[in-house]
């Protein structure tokens, strides 16, 4: 493997100096340090190379080829780490997350060549550019079980993502147990788009996901999409939801795809949007929202609850504003920070501190920029999910078998080349970070999901993590470093799309 640009690390570290050659990994090297990342490192090295690292007994001397993991909150920032590989390897994290990220980098430096396995020598100082580095998985249009979500967490956290947004409810299904409204899962979880099988997470399932995410330093952001995208609620509780309101593009798209139109109270199997709404002027709706939010808050240790707000196409602006003002307040009252799609910024009185998720284009159109800016005026901030760069469900090429095209065709380079602070006219400090969403209309299996997610999630990982002006923060460097992830992904069984513009390496 000969890289002309930097070391084979994605996302690019804040500062990296390549050393001389490799630290051989032979015999039984040991891992020193009392951190959960030690076990994760031992396991990952074994999967990748078959080499069994041993864990060193406390206080034993460090020998050549060993790996030392430790914490130093005094000199290393939170989520940051220093990594040095010479005779032995040492990772010093600012906190446990930092040690974990250092281990992920070390795993990328672990390579096989004709002389066997070794760790490329390097000196790295690293810390993230943005605090919010998110991926989103839509488990409504197609459902993915706990083990699949856990694999998704492992594979994305290895790229240093630290937020997992789960889109838990939509027109096609309700995917989370809510004790106070049991019919949601009893009547509205069994199917998915096109009549594929559905499913839902029990509270224990959800807690397993949250715990596993935490062990990989990811915070789960649960979303209940409101007031639109709520047809499934009406299948369980018809009194909560309005009759479907068709729009022209829904009717045309449904005809083109041969999908049925939504019928009140019946399971919806198409993927048209904008037809559903909860009853905004009924008090019972807010009892429902309060119950759901409070049960979600109770099982979610992370600070955020996402209340949706996108594509309420059959709702008047006045009703929409009334609803989102109340829904964001309900989240705040439950002790959580509301997150909402950018349309919610149109309402004057959204709860202070609400975080907006911008999903317009890299060049905003219509009122999107203004709506997004309003979150900042209300003391909130923004997560950038520009659809023509970050939407993992867009096709790579016009003839790619999976994905949609409404936002753009997104090849690897266009996923990489965008700048989240250059989209809106807000201070850079208002941008918390980015999130890259996978909507699952066309992905029936986890293999399908991975085809769309990898490699483009790696582009967003670098946009979120790496300093914008670093010398190697270029497409030429990135494509080579990305190509060097192939053996890691193969060892982990990641079903990535081998995009032809990337020089994928064998080892
Ligand atoms: C728009 S992005 C949606 C989703 C679809 C997605 C498909 C957003 C907030 N809403 O309902 O699944 O497009 O790309």
XYZ file of C-alpha atoms and ligand atoms in Angstrom:
521
model
C 0.000 0.000 0.000
C 1.652 3.243 -1.118
C -0.217 6.385 -0.241
C 1.002 9.583 -1.768
C -1.160 11.542 0.620
C -0.794 11.190 4.354
C -1.552 8.054 6.386
C -4.531 5.779 5.694
C -6.779 7.411 8.272
C -10.414 8.527 7.790
C -11.509 10.960 9.081
C -8.282 12.904 8.658
C -6.743 13.689 12.078
C -6.199 17.290 13.151
C -2.454 16.755 13.010
C -0.616 13.728 11.717
C 3.063 13.059 11.121
C 4.017 9.764 9.541
C 6.897 7.966 11.225
C 9.358 5.430 9.850
C 7.991 2.062 8.843
C 5.867 -0.141 11.027
C 5.676 -1.456 14.541
C 5.514 -5.205 13.963
C 2.680 -7.046 15.631
C 3.869 -10.570 16.258
C 4.011 -12.965 19.164
C 1.626 -11.942 21.909
C 1.651 -8.174 22.291
C -0.222 -6.890 25.301
C -2.686 -4.086 25.926
C -2.061 -1.978 29.026
C -4.729 0.191 30.592
C -7.916 -0.194 32.509
C -10.434 1.066 29.944
C -13.384 -0.564 28.143
C -11.604 0.263 24.880
C -8.933 -2.343 25.725
C -11.398 -5.193 25.253
C -12.790 -3.566 22.106
C -9.274 -3.280 20.684
C -8.389 -6.903 21.464
C -11.596 -8.111 19.843
C -11.196 -5.965 16.716
C -7.551 -6.963 16.177
C -8.508 -10.606 16.486
C -11.317 -10.237 13.930
C -9.092 -8.395 11.532
C -5.813 -10.297 11.780
C -6.397 -13.377 13.898
C -3.761 -12.042 16.306
C -4.711 -12.437 19.961
C -3.526 -9.474 21.991
C -3.355 -10.233 25.695
C -4.374 -7.853 28.399
C -1.390 -6.830 30.527
C -1.537 -7.216 34.275
C -1.640 -3.837 36.045
C 1.782 -2.312 36.605
C 3.657 -4.673 34.288
C 6.487 -3.248 32.175
C 5.717 -2.048 28.647
C 7.516 -4.018 25.961
C 8.058 -3.518 22.236
C 4.859 -4.162 20.296
C 2.570 -3.470 23.285
C -0.298 -0.989 23.200
C -0.778 1.426 26.100
C -4.166 3.090 26.601
C -4.598 5.866 29.139
C -6.474 9.019 30.023
C -5.188 12.524 30.554
C -7.992 15.022 30.823
C -5.471 17.735 31.708
C -3.658 17.906 28.381
C -6.009 16.257 25.866
C -9.447 17.683 24.965
C -12.689 15.769 25.374
C -13.153 13.255 22.521
C -9.549 13.947 21.522
C -6.501 11.715 21.748
C -2.757 11.597 21.164
C -1.424 8.528 19.438
C 2.233 7.587 19.095
C 3.516 4.414 17.545
C 7.256 3.769 17.812
C 8.629 0.684 19.613
C 5.277 0.394 21.320
C 1.996 2.201 20.682
C 0.445 4.650 23.088
C -2.969 6.295 23.017
C -3.779 9.038 25.501
C -7.414 10.094 25.487
C -8.917 13.249 26.923
C -11.746 11.010 28.106
C -13.017 7.498 27.401
C -14.433 8.657 24.060
C -10.986 9.978 23.122
C -9.350 6.637 23.936
C -12.042 4.913 21.869
C -11.375 7.196 18.874
C -7.629 6.670 19.243
C -8.259 2.927 19.090
C -10.293 3.378 15.887
C -7.355 5.247 14.349
C -4.933 2.554 15.503
C -7.110 -0.076 13.821
C -6.806 1.856 10.554
C -3.007 1.977 10.961
C -2.945 -1.794 11.450
C -1.962 -3.228 8.063
C -0.755 -6.440 6.599
C 2.154 -6.636 4.171
C 4.537 -9.356 2.996
C 6.276 -9.352 6.369
C 3.025 -9.792 8.301
C 0.911 -7.528 10.472
C 2.119 -4.211 11.828
C 1.015 -0.758 12.895
C 2.221 2.122 10.755
C 4.382 4.454 12.809
C 2.866 7.872 13.352
C 2.429 10.754 15.708
C -1.111 12.028 15.805
C -2.874 14.708 17.783
C -6.561 14.678 17.158
C -9.865 16.157 18.282
C -13.127 16.736 16.431
C -14.137 19.883 14.593
C -17.840 19.476 15.477
C -19.445 18.091 18.631
C -22.496 16.732 16.791
C -21.557 14.051 14.253
C -24.736 12.211 13.428
C -26.078 9.389 11.340
C -29.788 8.725 10.952
C -31.464 5.404 10.324
C -35.095 5.322 9.166
C -36.535 2.166 10.744
C -40.087 2.951 9.615
C -40.176 2.522 5.832
C -38.202 -0.654 6.490
C -37.543 -2.090 9.911
C -34.134 -3.187 11.171
C -33.857 -5.371 14.247
C -31.718 -4.763 17.325
C -28.734 -6.768 16.085
C -28.796 -4.919 12.785
C -28.910 -1.564 14.543
C -26.024 -2.667 16.767
C -23.948 -3.540 13.694
C -24.840 -0.136 12.226
C -23.633 1.517 15.456
C -20.346 -0.413 15.384
C -19.651 0.471 11.784
C -20.507 4.150 11.996
C -18.909 4.804 15.390
C -15.670 3.411 13.913
C -15.766 6.522 11.708
C -16.094 8.630 14.874
C -19.811 9.424 14.545
C -21.266 10.141 17.981
C -25.030 10.559 17.448
C -27.518 7.969 16.207
C -30.844 9.499 15.206
C -33.554 6.833 14.988
C -36.587 7.797 12.906
C -39.112 5.740 14.899
C -42.491 6.672 13.473
C -43.878 7.512 10.066
C -46.900 6.875 7.862
C -45.852 3.261 7.276
C -45.356 2.144 10.864
C -44.826 2.848 14.541
C -41.652 1.216 15.856
C -41.400 1.801 19.622
C -43.362 0.353 22.534
C -45.387 3.007 24.365
C -47.191 1.555 27.387
C -49.820 4.271 27.667
C -50.895 3.857 24.010
C -50.432 0.109 23.424
C -52.316 -0.071 20.119
C -49.531 1.860 18.390
C -47.363 -1.241 18.246
C -50.245 -3.739 18.404
C -51.953 -2.397 15.284
C -49.406 -0.253 13.485
C -46.053 -1.978 13.476
C -46.482 -5.191 11.504
C -45.825 -3.900 7.992
C -43.445 -1.625 6.124
C -43.253 0.027 2.710
C -44.492 -2.136 -0.177
C -46.033 -4.594 2.281
C -42.660 -5.812 3.535
C -42.552 -7.085 7.110
C -42.343 -4.524 9.887
C -41.510 -4.789 13.560
C -40.947 -2.627 16.608
C -38.595 -2.242 19.561
C -39.804 -3.187 23.008
C -38.545 -0.898 25.737
C -35.903 -3.500 26.541
C -34.842 -3.641 22.890
C -34.552 0.127 22.814
C -32.526 0.141 26.044
C -30.162 -2.440 24.546
C -29.640 -0.162 21.554
C -29.064 2.862 23.804
C -26.598 0.944 25.987
C -24.664 -0.446 23.072
C -24.542 3.011 21.488
C -23.211 4.443 24.769
C -20.497 1.793 24.866
C -19.406 3.126 21.444
C -19.774 6.743 22.623
C -22.923 7.414 20.635
C -25.996 9.206 21.955
C -29.347 8.004 20.612
C -31.678 10.752 19.364
C -35.196 9.272 19.100
C -37.639 10.889 16.659
C -41.409 10.755 16.690
C -42.402 12.550 13.505
C -45.277 15.048 14.085
C -47.732 16.521 13.144
C -47.361 14.991 9.651
C -46.013 11.537 8.770
C -48.588 10.192 11.218
C -50.842 7.919 9.163
C -49.774 4.901 11.275
C -50.990 6.591 14.450
C -54.436 6.785 12.850
C -54.437 3.040 12.141
C -54.134 2.465 15.882
C -56.096 5.484 17.162
C -58.322 6.896 14.389
C -59.577 9.704 16.626
C -56.084 11.265 16.743
C -55.554 11.710 13.011
C -57.220 13.704 10.180
C -58.445 12.084 6.963
C -55.607 11.924 4.376
C -55.149 15.070 2.261
C -53.759 14.222 -1.164
C -51.294 16.468 -2.964
C -50.487 16.460 -6.681
C -47.039 14.990 -6.378
C -48.278 12.223 -4.065
C -50.953 11.269 -6.580
C -48.550 11.391 -9.546
C -45.719 9.528 -7.776
C -48.063 6.844 -6.449
C -49.381 6.239 -9.978
C -45.850 6.107 -11.399
C -44.696 3.623 -8.738
C -47.926 1.616 -8.800
C -48.431 2.330 -5.104
C -51.846 2.666 -3.419
C -53.049 6.016 -2.065
C -53.481 6.318 1.691
C -56.881 5.313 3.103
C -57.877 6.507 6.592
C -57.492 3.818 9.219
C -55.828 1.314 6.859
C -52.168 0.406 6.835
C -50.282 2.540 4.282
C -47.858 0.651 2.047
C -46.677 3.370 -0.333
C -44.049 5.974 0.351
C -45.794 9.173 -0.690
C -45.452 12.056 1.760
C -47.419 15.014 3.049
C -50.914 13.516 3.371
C -51.255 12.914 7.090
C -51.652 15.021 10.214
C -52.652 14.565 13.805
C -55.719 16.608 14.877
C -54.127 19.852 15.908
C -57.166 21.450 17.518
C -58.047 18.457 19.731
C -56.714 18.475 23.278
C -56.427 14.698 23.260
C -53.637 15.006 20.677
C -51.509 16.832 23.247
C -52.245 14.192 25.893
C -50.892 11.731 23.351
C -47.791 13.799 22.567
C -47.123 14.351 26.285
C -47.418 10.621 27.055
C -45.198 9.554 24.175
C -42.573 12.205 24.932
C -42.526 11.353 28.609
C -42.091 7.606 27.997
C -39.376 8.321 25.436
C -37.655 10.739 27.813
C -37.752 8.123 30.540
C -35.932 5.549 28.406
C -33.534 7.966 26.700
C -30.514 9.087 28.743
C -29.353 11.460 25.974
C -30.439 15.095 26.043
C -32.473 15.207 22.808
C -35.948 14.285 21.598
C -36.730 14.901 17.934
C -40.337 15.814 17.141
C -40.133 15.832 13.356
C -42.076 18.645 11.710
C -41.275 17.944 8.048
C -43.645 17.938 5.100
C -46.971 18.776 6.746
C -48.347 19.581 3.339
C -52.065 19.337 4.141
C -51.878 21.564 7.226
C -52.448 25.344 7.355
C -49.486 27.428 8.498
C -51.481 28.642 11.472
C -52.281 25.116 12.638
C -48.741 23.954 12.001
C -47.273 26.809 14.051
C -49.720 26.159 16.877
C -48.791 22.485 16.949
C -45.004 22.813 16.837
C -45.012 25.539 19.484
C -46.836 23.193 21.832
C -44.868 20.066 20.863
C -41.469 21.722 21.408
C -42.696 23.061 24.764
C -43.782 19.562 25.788
C -40.263 18.269 25.109
C -38.743 21.078 27.173
C -41.170 20.342 30.023
C -40.027 16.705 29.917
C -36.493 17.968 30.586
C -35.141 17.341 27.100
C -33.868 19.522 24.265
C -36.286 19.524 21.312
C -34.872 18.831 17.861
C -37.008 19.420 14.750
C -36.729 19.536 10.960
C -36.144 23.056 9.700
C -39.762 23.765 8.687
C -40.531 24.105 12.401
C -38.481 27.333 12.399
C -41.393 29.025 10.611
C -43.307 29.194 13.907
C -42.656 32.335 15.944
C -42.975 30.727 19.354
C -41.017 27.467 19.213
C -39.490 26.545 22.584
C -36.286 28.447 23.252
C -33.212 26.372 22.578
C -34.903 24.101 20.018
C -32.328 22.651 17.652
C -33.171 22.767 13.955
C -32.163 20.117 11.463
C -31.636 21.716 8.063
C -32.447 19.365 5.197
C -32.621 21.887 2.333
C -30.018 22.070 -0.407
C -26.417 23.325 -0.117
C -27.782 26.381 -1.943
C -30.993 27.031 0.008
C -34.229 27.707 -1.829
C -37.572 29.199 -0.800
C -37.941 29.961 2.883
C -35.631 27.172 4.125
C -32.722 29.419 5.126
C -34.988 31.814 6.977
C -36.734 28.982 8.817
C -33.393 27.514 9.842
C -32.067 30.880 11.025
C -35.042 31.297 13.320
C -33.829 28.446 15.564
C -30.685 30.476 16.178
C -32.701 33.623 16.952
C -34.584 31.558 19.542
C -31.369 30.581 21.296
C -31.088 27.225 19.550
C -28.609 25.908 17.043
C -28.471 23.849 13.852
C -27.589 20.410 12.613
C -26.747 20.453 8.922
C -28.146 17.677 6.738
C -28.023 19.354 3.325
C -29.986 16.883 1.220
C -27.884 17.177 -1.951
C -24.710 16.263 -0.032
C -25.627 14.215 3.049
C -28.682 12.193 2.013
C -27.431 8.625 1.989
C -30.616 7.437 0.283
C -29.811 9.311 -2.941
C -28.376 7.259 -5.806
C -24.627 7.354 -6.599
C -25.329 7.291 -10.325
C -28.606 7.526 -12.259
C -28.654 3.761 -12.794
C -27.706 2.689 -9.268
C -30.221 -0.013 -8.279
C -31.046 1.415 -4.834
C -32.071 4.864 -3.688
C -34.034 7.914 -4.774
C -33.080 10.940 -6.840
C -35.273 13.865 -5.730
C -32.466 15.791 -4.005
C -29.571 14.907 -6.296
C -27.425 12.139 -7.671
C -24.659 12.031 -5.050
C -21.390 10.442 -6.078
C -18.625 10.031 -3.503
C -16.959 13.276 -4.468
C -20.095 15.382 -4.144
C -20.797 13.793 -0.773
C -17.319 14.917 0.292
C -17.118 18.404 -1.177
C -19.458 20.611 0.790
C -18.940 22.956 3.698
C -21.586 22.981 6.456
C -20.841 26.537 7.598
C -21.224 27.945 4.080
C -24.878 27.003 3.517
C -26.760 29.424 5.777
C -26.187 32.978 6.872
C -25.713 32.197 10.578
C -22.623 32.438 12.801
C -20.350 29.384 12.615
C -20.894 28.895 16.341
C -24.578 28.154 15.629
C -23.649 25.027 13.669
C -23.493 22.109 16.114
C -22.404 19.750 13.414
C -23.867 17.571 10.725
C -26.017 14.502 10.317
C -26.222 12.125 7.396
C -29.635 10.414 7.047
C -30.482 7.061 5.548
C -34.155 6.973 4.572
C -35.213 3.408 3.929
C -37.888 3.476 1.218
C -35.741 1.393 -1.171
C -33.568 -0.519 1.306
C -35.181 -3.805 2.266
C -32.141 -5.354 3.968
C -29.143 -4.199 5.945
C -26.979 -5.095 2.947
C -28.983 -2.586 0.916
C -28.528 0.001 3.662
C -24.767 -0.535 3.725
C -24.486 -0.194 -0.042
C -25.815 3.336 0.298
C -24.125 4.236 3.597
C -20.602 3.041 2.808
C -18.533 4.734 1.587
C -20.491 8.004 1.656
C -20.858 8.093 5.449
C -17.053 8.253 5.543
C -17.251 11.510 3.546
C -19.554 13.008 6.153
C -17.385 11.659 8.972
C -14.495 13.692 7.596
C -16.632 16.797 7.035
C -17.767 16.527 10.669
C -14.450 15.629 12.296
C -11.506 17.053 10.375
C -10.235 20.632 10.333
C -11.560 22.392 7.273
C -8.190 23.862 6.249
C -5.846 20.921 6.904
C -3.435 20.316 4.019
C -4.792 16.829 3.334
C -8.453 17.769 3.628
C -8.744 17.428 -0.148
C -10.552 15.073 -2.481
C -7.242 13.710 -3.840
C -6.011 12.766 -0.392
C -9.415 11.587 0.799
C -10.051 9.193 -2.066
C -6.751 7.406 -1.389
C -7.287 7.257 2.348
C -10.859 6.052 1.784
C -9.646 3.333 -0.559
C -7.399 2.051 2.200
C -10.439 1.248 4.363
C -11.425 -1.621 2.051
C -9.557 -4.356 3.967
C -11.020 -3.163 7.274
C -14.536 -3.117 5.875
C -14.060 -6.522 4.287
C -12.824 -7.986 7.571
C -15.887 -6.588 9.329
C -18.239 -7.810 6.598
C -19.364 -4.312 5.613
C -21.263 -4.456 2.339
C -19.821 -1.204 0.952
C -20.340 0.020 -2.602
C -16.973 -0.220 -4.406
C -17.420 3.098 -6.207
C -15.116 3.073 -9.266
C -13.656 6.521 -8.562
C -11.982 5.201 -5.391
C -8.636 3.317 -5.543
C -9.658 0.470 -3.218
C -6.669 -1.408 -1.797
C -6.332 -5.133 -1.156
C -4.485 -4.755 2.176
C -37.920 13.593 2.660
S -36.081 14.683 4.639
C -38.351 13.219 3.916
C -38.567 11.803 4.220
C -38.266 10.921 3.033
C -37.049 11.442 2.326
C -36.610 10.578 1.185
C -37.348 14.713 5.458
C -37.273 15.481 6.670
N -38.434 14.073 4.981
O -39.881 11.586 4.680
O -38.073 9.623 3.480
O -37.324 12.724 1.842
O -35.400 11.033 0.658
